[in-house]
Tab-separated table of C-alpha atoms and ligand atoms in Angstrom:
chain	number	residue	atom	x	y	z
K	1	MET	CA	5.902	-27.893	-39.024
K	2	GLN	CA	5.311	-26.569	-42.520
K	3	GLN	CA	1.611	-27.063	-42.074
K	4	LEU	CA	1.568	-25.119	-38.820
K	5	ASN	CA	3.153	-22.073	-40.461
K	6	THR	CA	0.542	-21.940	-43.175
K	7	MET	CA	-2.436	-22.358	-40.848
K	8	PRO	CA	-4.627	-19.240	-40.690
K	9	LYS	CA	-4.280	-17.236	-37.492
K	10	LEU	CA	-7.599	-17.510	-35.693
K	11	PHE	CA	-6.850	-14.927	-33.013
K	12	ASN	CA	-4.555	-11.997	-32.623
K	13	LEU	CA	-3.412	-12.848	-29.108
K	14	ASP	CA	-1.527	-9.589	-28.611
K	15	ALA	CA	-4.615	-7.562	-29.394
K	16	MET	CA	-6.685	-9.768	-27.095
K	17	ARG	CA	-4.272	-9.228	-24.227
K	18	ALA	CA	-3.987	-5.440	-24.596
K	19	PRO	CA	-6.605	-3.989	-22.260
K	20	PRO	CA	-9.019	-1.479	-23.789
K	21	ARG	CA	-8.214	2.052	-22.657
K	22	ILE	CA	-11.036	3.487	-20.629
K	23	GLY	CA	-9.693	6.960	-20.150
K	24	ASN	CA	-8.717	6.924	-16.501
K	25	GLY	CA	-5.027	7.140	-17.370
K	26	ILE	CA	-4.260	4.053	-15.282
K	27	THR	CA	-5.138	1.200	-17.651
K	28	GLY	CA	-2.126	-0.885	-18.575
K	29	ASP	CA	0.137	1.060	-16.206
K	30	ASP	CA	2.591	-0.352	-13.701
K	31	ILE	CA	1.873	0.915	-10.196
K	32	ILE	CA	5.325	1.549	-8.761
K	33	SER	CA	5.076	4.818	-6.834
K	34	VAL	CA	2.356	7.082	-5.476
K	35	ASP	CA	3.931	9.863	-7.533
K	36	GLN	CA	1.961	8.437	-10.475
K	37	PHE	CA	-1.324	9.562	-8.896
K	38	ASP	CA	-2.541	13.121	-9.273
K	39	ARG	CA	-5.696	14.252	-7.527
K	40	ALA	CA	-7.887	13.409	-10.531
K	41	LYS	CA	-6.673	9.789	-10.526
K	42	LEU	CA	-7.104	9.574	-6.759
K	43	THR	CA	-10.656	10.847	-7.043
K	44	TYR	CA	-11.326	8.265	-9.763
K	45	ILE	CA	-9.938	5.357	-7.683
K	46	PHE	CA	-11.788	6.458	-4.540
K	47	ARG	CA	-15.088	6.761	-6.404
K	48	ARG	CA	-14.611	3.308	-7.886
K	49	ALA	CA	-13.658	1.915	-4.432
K	50	GLU	CA	-16.955	3.236	-3.049
K	51	GLU	CA	-18.804	1.514	-5.905
K	52	MET	CA	-16.905	-1.709	-5.185
K	53	ARG	CA	-18.005	-1.544	-1.545
K	54	GLU	CA	-21.635	-1.085	-2.581
K	55	MET	CA	-21.366	-3.985	-5.002
K	56	VAL	CA	-19.774	-6.307	-2.406
K	57	LEU	CA	-22.338	-5.399	0.232
K	58	VAL	CA	-25.233	-6.011	-2.163
K	59	ALA	CA	-23.994	-8.940	-4.267
K	60	GLY	CA	-20.755	-10.238	-2.710
K	61	GLY	CA	-18.997	-10.148	-6.060
K	62	CYS	CA	-19.304	-9.791	-9.819
K	63	ASP	CA	-17.756	-10.939	-13.093
K	64	LEU	CA	-15.871	-7.793	-14.052
K	65	LEU	CA	-12.489	-9.543	-14.228
K	66	ARG	CA	-13.732	-12.964	-15.340
K	67	GLY	CA	-11.118	-14.673	-17.486
K	68	MET	CA	-8.272	-12.659	-15.995
K	69	VAL	CA	-5.447	-13.947	-13.831
K	70	LEU	CA	-3.451	-12.191	-11.113
K	71	ALA	CA	-0.049	-13.516	-9.980
K	72	CYS	CA	0.809	-12.621	-6.386
K	73	LEU	CA	4.584	-12.901	-5.921
K	74	PHE	CA	5.711	-12.178	-2.359
K	75	TYR	CA	9.377	-12.429	-1.336
K	76	GLU	CA	8.521	-10.979	2.106
K	77	PRO	CA	5.856	-11.955	4.650
K	78	SER	CA	2.369	-10.526	4.241
K	79	THR	CA	-1.121	-11.050	5.591
K	80	ARG	CA	-3.258	-8.066	4.597
K	81	THR	CA	-1.683	-7.015	1.320
K	82	SER	CA	-1.608	-10.496	-0.190
K	83	ALA	CA	-5.002	-11.557	1.212
K	84	SER	CA	-6.706	-8.347	0.118
K	85	PHE	CA	-5.358	-8.584	-3.440
K	86	ILE	CA	-6.473	-12.212	-3.589
K	87	ALA	CA	-9.908	-11.341	-2.168
K	88	ALA	CA	-10.185	-8.356	-4.534
K	89	MET	CA	-9.477	-10.508	-7.585
K	90	ALA	CA	-11.817	-13.264	-6.363
K	91	ARG	CA	-14.694	-10.835	-5.748
K	92	LEU	CA	-14.290	-9.484	-9.268
K	93	GLY	CA	-14.497	-12.981	-10.749
K	94	GLY	CA	-10.814	-13.328	-11.663
K	95	ARG	CA	-8.378	-16.047	-10.666
K	96	ILE	CA	-5.111	-16.046	-8.742
K	97	ILE	CA	-1.648	-17.609	-8.817
K	98	PRO	CA	-0.625	-17.223	-5.176
K	99	ILE	CA	3.131	-17.356	-4.563
K	100	THR	CA	2.732	-15.880	-1.124
K	101	GLN	CA	3.400	-18.727	1.263
K	102	GLY	CA	7.158	-18.351	1.020
K	103	VAL	CA	9.019	-18.213	-2.248
K	104	GLN	CA	11.078	-21.155	-0.902
K	105	PHE	CA	8.505	-23.365	-2.591
K	106	SER	CA	9.089	-21.715	-5.973
K	107	SER	CA	12.143	-21.788	-8.233
K	108	VAL	CA	13.440	-18.687	-6.455
K	109	SER	CA	14.960	-21.145	-3.951
K	110	LYS	CA	16.872	-22.722	-6.869
K	111	GLY	CA	18.455	-19.364	-7.595
K	112	GLU	CA	16.125	-18.009	-10.271
K	113	SER	CA	16.527	-14.270	-10.862
K	114	LEU	CA	13.697	-11.789	-10.362
K	115	PRO	CA	13.553	-10.935	-14.103
K	116	ASP	CA	13.266	-14.628	-15.044
K	117	THR	CA	10.539	-15.223	-12.458
K	118	ILE	CA	8.625	-12.192	-13.736
K	119	ARG	CA	9.029	-13.200	-17.387
K	120	THR	CA	7.689	-16.628	-16.480
K	121	LEU	CA	4.660	-15.438	-14.517
K	122	GLU	CA	3.645	-12.994	-17.234
K	123	GLN	CA	3.138	-15.982	-19.539
K	124	TYR	CA	0.257	-17.005	-17.269
K	125	ALA	CA	-1.039	-13.788	-15.729
K	126	ASP	CA	-2.520	-10.462	-16.847
K	127	VAL	CA	-1.083	-8.548	-13.876
K	128	ILE	CA	1.598	-9.256	-11.255
K	129	VAL	CA	1.607	-7.996	-7.670
K	130	LEU	CA	5.150	-8.014	-6.297
K	131	ARG	CA	6.562	-7.599	-2.785
K	132	HIS	CA	10.344	-7.707	-2.491
K	133	PRO	CA	12.921	-6.744	0.173
K	134	MET	CA	15.026	-4.679	-2.236
K	135	GLU	CA	14.223	-1.019	-2.856
K	136	GLY	CA	13.684	-0.551	-6.586
K	137	ALA	CA	12.710	-4.208	-7.212
K	138	ALA	CA	9.265	-3.302	-8.561
K	139	HIS	CA	10.829	-0.860	-10.999
K	140	ILE	CA	13.275	-3.534	-12.209
K	141	ALA	CA	10.396	-5.981	-12.642
K	142	SER	CA	8.392	-3.397	-14.594
K	143	GLU	CA	11.261	-2.960	-17.030
K	144	VAL	CA	11.210	-6.620	-18.053
K	145	ALA	CA	7.462	-7.255	-17.787
K	146	THR	CA	4.921	-6.831	-20.569
K	147	VAL	CA	2.009	-7.030	-18.115
K	148	PRO	CA	1.438	-4.412	-15.384
K	149	ILE	CA	3.476	-4.761	-12.190
K	150	ILE	CA	1.892	-3.542	-8.961
K	151	ASN	CA	4.369	-2.708	-6.208
K	152	ALA	CA	3.195	-4.278	-2.937
K	153	GLY	CA	6.259	-3.001	-1.053
K	154	ASP	CA	9.883	-2.743	-2.147
K	155	GLY	CA	12.100	-2.866	0.932
K	156	ALA	CA	12.074	0.457	2.749
K	157	GLY	CA	11.065	2.195	-0.493
K	158	GLU	CA	7.358	2.514	-1.228
K	159	HIS	CA	4.038	0.773	-0.668
K	160	PRO	CA	1.756	2.704	-3.014
K	161	THR	CA	-1.421	0.628	-2.680
K	162	GLN	CA	-1.241	0.918	1.111
K	163	ALA	CA	-1.012	4.708	0.806
K	164	LEU	CA	-4.054	4.732	-1.488
K	165	LEU	CA	-6.106	2.799	1.047
K	166	ASP	CA	-4.770	4.969	3.873
K	167	LEU	CA	-5.848	8.135	2.105
K	168	PHE	CA	-9.204	6.585	1.191
K	169	THR	CA	-9.704	5.695	4.865
K	170	ILE	CA	-8.969	9.255	5.993
K	171	LYS	CA	-11.474	10.583	3.463
K	172	GLU	CA	-14.134	8.040	4.442
K	173	GLU	CA	-13.664	8.567	8.177
K	174	LEU	CA	-13.291	12.354	8.308
K	175	GLY	CA	-14.952	13.427	5.046
K	176	HIS	CA	-12.003	15.411	3.683
K	177	ILE	CA	-8.208	15.557	3.609
K	178	ASP	CA	-7.353	19.245	3.139
K	179	GLY	CA	-7.044	21.112	6.399
K	180	LEU	CA	-6.189	18.079	8.551
K	181	GLN	CA	-3.368	17.712	11.029
K	182	ILE	CA	-1.821	14.306	10.447
K	183	THR	CA	0.700	12.788	12.852
K	184	MET	CA	2.878	9.823	11.888
K	185	VAL	CA	4.498	7.900	14.723
K	186	GLY	CA	7.198	5.241	14.971
K	187	ASP	CA	9.630	4.036	12.328
K	188	LEU	CA	9.631	6.895	9.852
K	189	ARG	CA	13.015	5.916	8.461
K	190	TYR	CA	12.313	2.382	7.247
K	191	GLY	CA	8.506	2.440	7.149
K	192	ARG	CA	7.589	2.315	3.466
K	193	THR	CA	3.939	3.047	4.235
K	194	VAL	CA	5.014	6.321	5.851
K	195	HIS	CA	7.113	7.177	2.794
K	196	SER	CA	4.276	6.579	0.344
K	197	LEU	CA	1.633	8.329	2.455
K	198	THR	CA	3.932	11.322	2.926
K	199	ARG	CA	4.481	11.606	-0.836
K	200	LEU	CA	0.762	11.380	-1.495
K	201	LEU	CA	-0.069	14.017	1.114
K	202	MET	CA	2.284	16.493	-0.608
K	203	GLN	CA	-0.645	17.096	-2.987
K	204	TYR	CA	-2.909	18.265	-0.157
K	205	ASP	CA	-3.138	21.231	2.131
K	206	VAL	CA	-2.289	19.433	5.382
K	207	ASN	CA	-0.148	19.947	8.474
K	208	LEU	CA	2.207	17.042	9.132
K	209	ARG	CA	3.729	15.991	12.441
K	210	TYR	CA	6.419	13.310	12.643
K	211	VAL	CA	7.123	11.565	15.958
K	212	SER	CA	10.117	9.223	16.150
K	213	PRO	CA	13.332	8.449	18.000
K	214	GLU	CA	16.338	10.298	16.578
K	215	ILE	CA	17.609	7.290	14.593
K	216	LEU	CA	14.215	6.651	12.959
K	217	ARG	CA	13.514	10.154	11.649
K	218	LEU	CA	11.896	10.693	8.260
K	219	PRO	CA	14.527	10.566	5.444
K	220	MET	CA	15.919	13.994	4.579
K	221	LEU	CA	14.841	13.691	0.945
K	222	LEU	CA	11.186	13.411	1.948
K	223	MET	CA	11.473	16.158	4.552
K	224	ASN	CA	12.968	18.500	1.951
K	225	GLY	CA	10.192	17.554	-0.474
K	226	LEU	CA	7.585	18.596	2.093
K	227	ILE	CA	9.329	21.873	2.804
K	228	ASP	CA	9.599	22.600	-0.948
K	229	GLN	CA	5.843	22.045	-1.232
K	230	GLY	CA	5.296	24.614	1.506
K	231	ILE	CA	3.719	22.048	3.846
K	232	GLU	CA	3.834	22.908	7.532
K	233	VAL	CA	5.925	20.176	9.184
K	234	ARG	CA	7.025	19.553	12.738
K	235	GLU	CA	9.252	16.815	14.177
K	236	THR	CA	9.230	15.708	17.803
K	237	HIS	CA	10.184	12.724	19.962
K	238	ASP	CA	7.040	12.797	22.072
K	239	VAL	CA	3.471	11.907	21.009
K	240	ALA	CA	2.111	13.950	23.942
K	241	ASP	CA	3.431	17.134	22.242
K	242	VAL	CA	0.990	16.773	19.355
K	243	ILE	CA	-1.817	14.377	20.337
K	244	SER	CA	-4.345	17.031	21.411
K	245	THR	CA	-4.303	18.810	18.031
K	246	THR	CA	-4.072	15.688	15.852
K	247	ASP	CA	-6.876	14.624	13.487
K	248	VAL	CA	-5.178	11.461	12.193
K	249	LEU	CA	-2.713	9.505	14.325
K	250	TYR	CA	-0.886	7.119	11.962
K	251	VAL	CA	1.049	4.611	14.089
K	252	THR	CA	3.693	2.243	12.679
K	253	ARG	CA	5.736	-0.764	13.754
K	254	VAL	CA	9.513	-0.500	14.143
K	255	GLN	CA	10.745	-2.439	11.089
K	256	LYS	CA	12.954	-5.028	12.813
K	257	GLU	CA	13.897	-6.713	9.531
K	258	ARG	CA	15.559	-3.547	8.179
K	259	PHE	CA	18.049	-3.106	11.064
K	260	SER	CA	21.620	-4.247	10.456
K	261	ASP	CA	22.400	-3.865	14.186
K	262	PRO	CA	20.020	-5.918	16.405
K	263	GLU	CA	21.079	-3.922	19.491
K	264	GLN	CA	19.902	-0.738	17.862
K	265	TYR	CA	16.514	-2.358	17.258
K	266	GLU	CA	16.309	-3.384	20.923
K	267	GLU	CA	16.901	0.249	21.948
K	268	VAL	CA	13.962	1.622	19.983
K	269	LYS	CA	11.529	-1.288	19.632
K	270	ASN	CA	9.109	-0.130	22.341
K	271	CYS	CA	9.555	3.585	21.758
K	272	TYR	CA	5.844	4.440	21.521
K	273	VAL	CA	2.736	2.808	22.910
K	274	ILE	CA	-0.724	4.257	22.327
K	275	THR	CA	-2.771	3.736	25.495
K	276	PRO	CA	-6.332	4.617	26.605
K	277	ASP	CA	-4.731	7.282	28.827
K	278	LEU	CA	-3.081	8.936	25.843
K	279	MET	CA	-6.348	8.698	23.899
K	280	ARG	CA	-8.042	10.750	26.624
K	281	GLN	CA	-5.874	13.691	25.556
K	282	ALA	CA	-6.945	13.347	21.900
K	283	LYS	CA	-9.826	15.041	20.053
K	284	GLN	CA	-13.212	13.331	20.103
K	285	ASN	CA	-13.367	13.223	16.297
K	286	MET	CA	-9.795	12.118	15.582
K	287	ILE	CA	-8.885	8.650	14.230
K	288	VAL	CA	-6.079	6.211	14.950
K	289	MET	CA	-4.701	4.307	11.961
K	290	HIS	CA	-2.019	1.616	11.594
K	291	PRO	CA	-1.017	-0.306	8.440
K	292	LEU	CA	-0.630	-3.390	10.693
K	293	PRO	CA	0.802	-5.729	11.868
K	294	ARG	CA	1.142	-4.120	15.293
K	295	VAL	CA	3.632	-5.517	17.750
K	296	GLY	CA	2.672	-3.563	20.844
K	297	GLU	CA	2.458	0.040	19.522
K	298	ILE	CA	-1.277	0.234	20.197
K	299	LEU	CA	-2.660	-1.514	23.275
K	300	THR	CA	-5.558	-3.832	22.496
K	301	SER	CA	-7.555	-1.876	25.105
K	302	VAL	CA	-7.679	0.956	22.543
K	303	ASP	CA	-9.496	-1.284	20.013
K	304	SER	CA	-12.944	-0.672	21.482
K	305	ASP	CA	-12.497	3.117	21.169
K	306	PRO	CA	-14.643	4.204	18.198
K	307	ARG	CA	-11.710	6.340	17.031
K	308	ALA	CA	-9.630	3.180	16.434
K	309	ALA	CA	-9.943	2.917	12.635
K	310	TYR	CA	-7.293	0.290	11.856
K	311	PHE	CA	-9.605	-2.630	11.163
K	312	ARG	CA	-11.918	-0.463	9.062
K	313	GLN	CA	-8.716	0.552	7.237
K	314	VAL	CA	-8.043	-3.149	6.537
K	315	GLN	CA	-11.496	-3.550	4.966
K	316	ASN	CA	-10.993	-0.466	2.809
K	317	GLY	CA	-7.842	-2.114	1.451
K	318	MET	CA	-9.886	-4.681	-0.419
K	319	TYR	CA	-12.197	-2.103	-2.033
K	320	VAL	CA	-9.305	0.120	-3.087
K	321	ARG	CA	-7.429	-2.846	-4.564
K	322	MET	CA	-10.561	-3.953	-6.412
K	323	ALA	CA	-10.804	-0.464	-7.905
K	324	LEU	CA	-7.128	-0.466	-8.794
K	325	LEU	CA	-7.168	-3.912	-10.420
K	326	ALA	CA	-10.223	-2.976	-12.500
K	327	ALA	CA	-8.547	0.263	-13.584
K	328	VAL	CA	-5.186	-1.327	-14.412
K	329	LEU	CA	-6.911	-4.107	-16.359
K	330	GLY	CA	-9.149	-1.648	-18.189
K	331	ARG	CA	-12.510	-2.931	-16.979
K	332	ALA	CA	-14.845	-0.103	-16.064
T	1	NCD	C1	3.203	-2.872	6.135
T	1	NCD	C2	4.324	-3.258	5.187
T	1	NCD	O1	4.453	-4.424	4.798
T	1	NCD	O2	5.066	-2.342	4.846
T	1	NCD	N1	2.191	-3.827	6.235
T	1	NCD	C3	1.192	-3.840	5.317
T	1	NCD	O3	1.409	-3.982	4.133
T	1	NCD	N2	-0.059	-3.626	5.749
T	1	NCD	C4	3.655	-2.379	7.449
T	1	NCD	C5	4.592	-3.208	8.267
T	1	NCD	O4	4.987	-4.304	7.904
T	1	NCD	O5	4.948	-2.733	9.350
């Protein structure tokens, strides 16, 4: 023991772990809410995402994050978010600890607390992506973690990386964001992707339309935020009221898992269905988006319509998450 204490320190591990700051204001940060992103940071991430796409199309991948490890900790089901983070890390040459196939196979099923699980994973990983059913979970994790925490959805709270890829998709598809009329449809109350996208759009000069049943209206706090920002907002129960003037139709699933009363879910589950007939009333240069999974809100017969952008949106998710991981880990 004595000998160990007197051995010269070969490496300063803390210094090796601290990512170099590269001036984008994101390096080393937790990503908990979209409120952390001003327009300059968004522009930076989107530019990097475009570069990532070029790189993947030309070379398939690179070594930017070689030697780095991402832990993916998912307490709720996921296909796209988990797979795209894993693909993003893999394409940048990093490695992954995937705890995504049900935390029942981890010590969570033995009763381990979220802070203990986080403090364990940070011993192995340089960054942790967390999805959890409780609103505020990512913030709690960030308070105990010494490595960056990326919020991949905290209950009905936020889903910041989804909103980044949604906004990137709008920009890629339509060329700009200011001046657009954006309509969000479905579960505006529990849909965390709607909450994050709404917050992000507060920074732009857009018109927002919200279509939902009465019980699934956008939370008052967000509505008041929009009004305070001077954004023109309209609420309605009927997609037909707004479809012909819409540039972006953002459709969402009714979030069954957030309902305490199953009967209430049954009442609203099929409230909106986007059909080819409805699409005939829409602009020729509009787009339809959906964070997916869909459970009947958009008929599959709409998929062949060139305005159906939801699978292109999925692909953008990987490029945006590549850009975000590189930024958070300080690798330009
Ligand atoms: C969304 C989510 O998990 O909030 N999915 C996703 O991440 N792409 C939307 C949903 O589950 O309805």
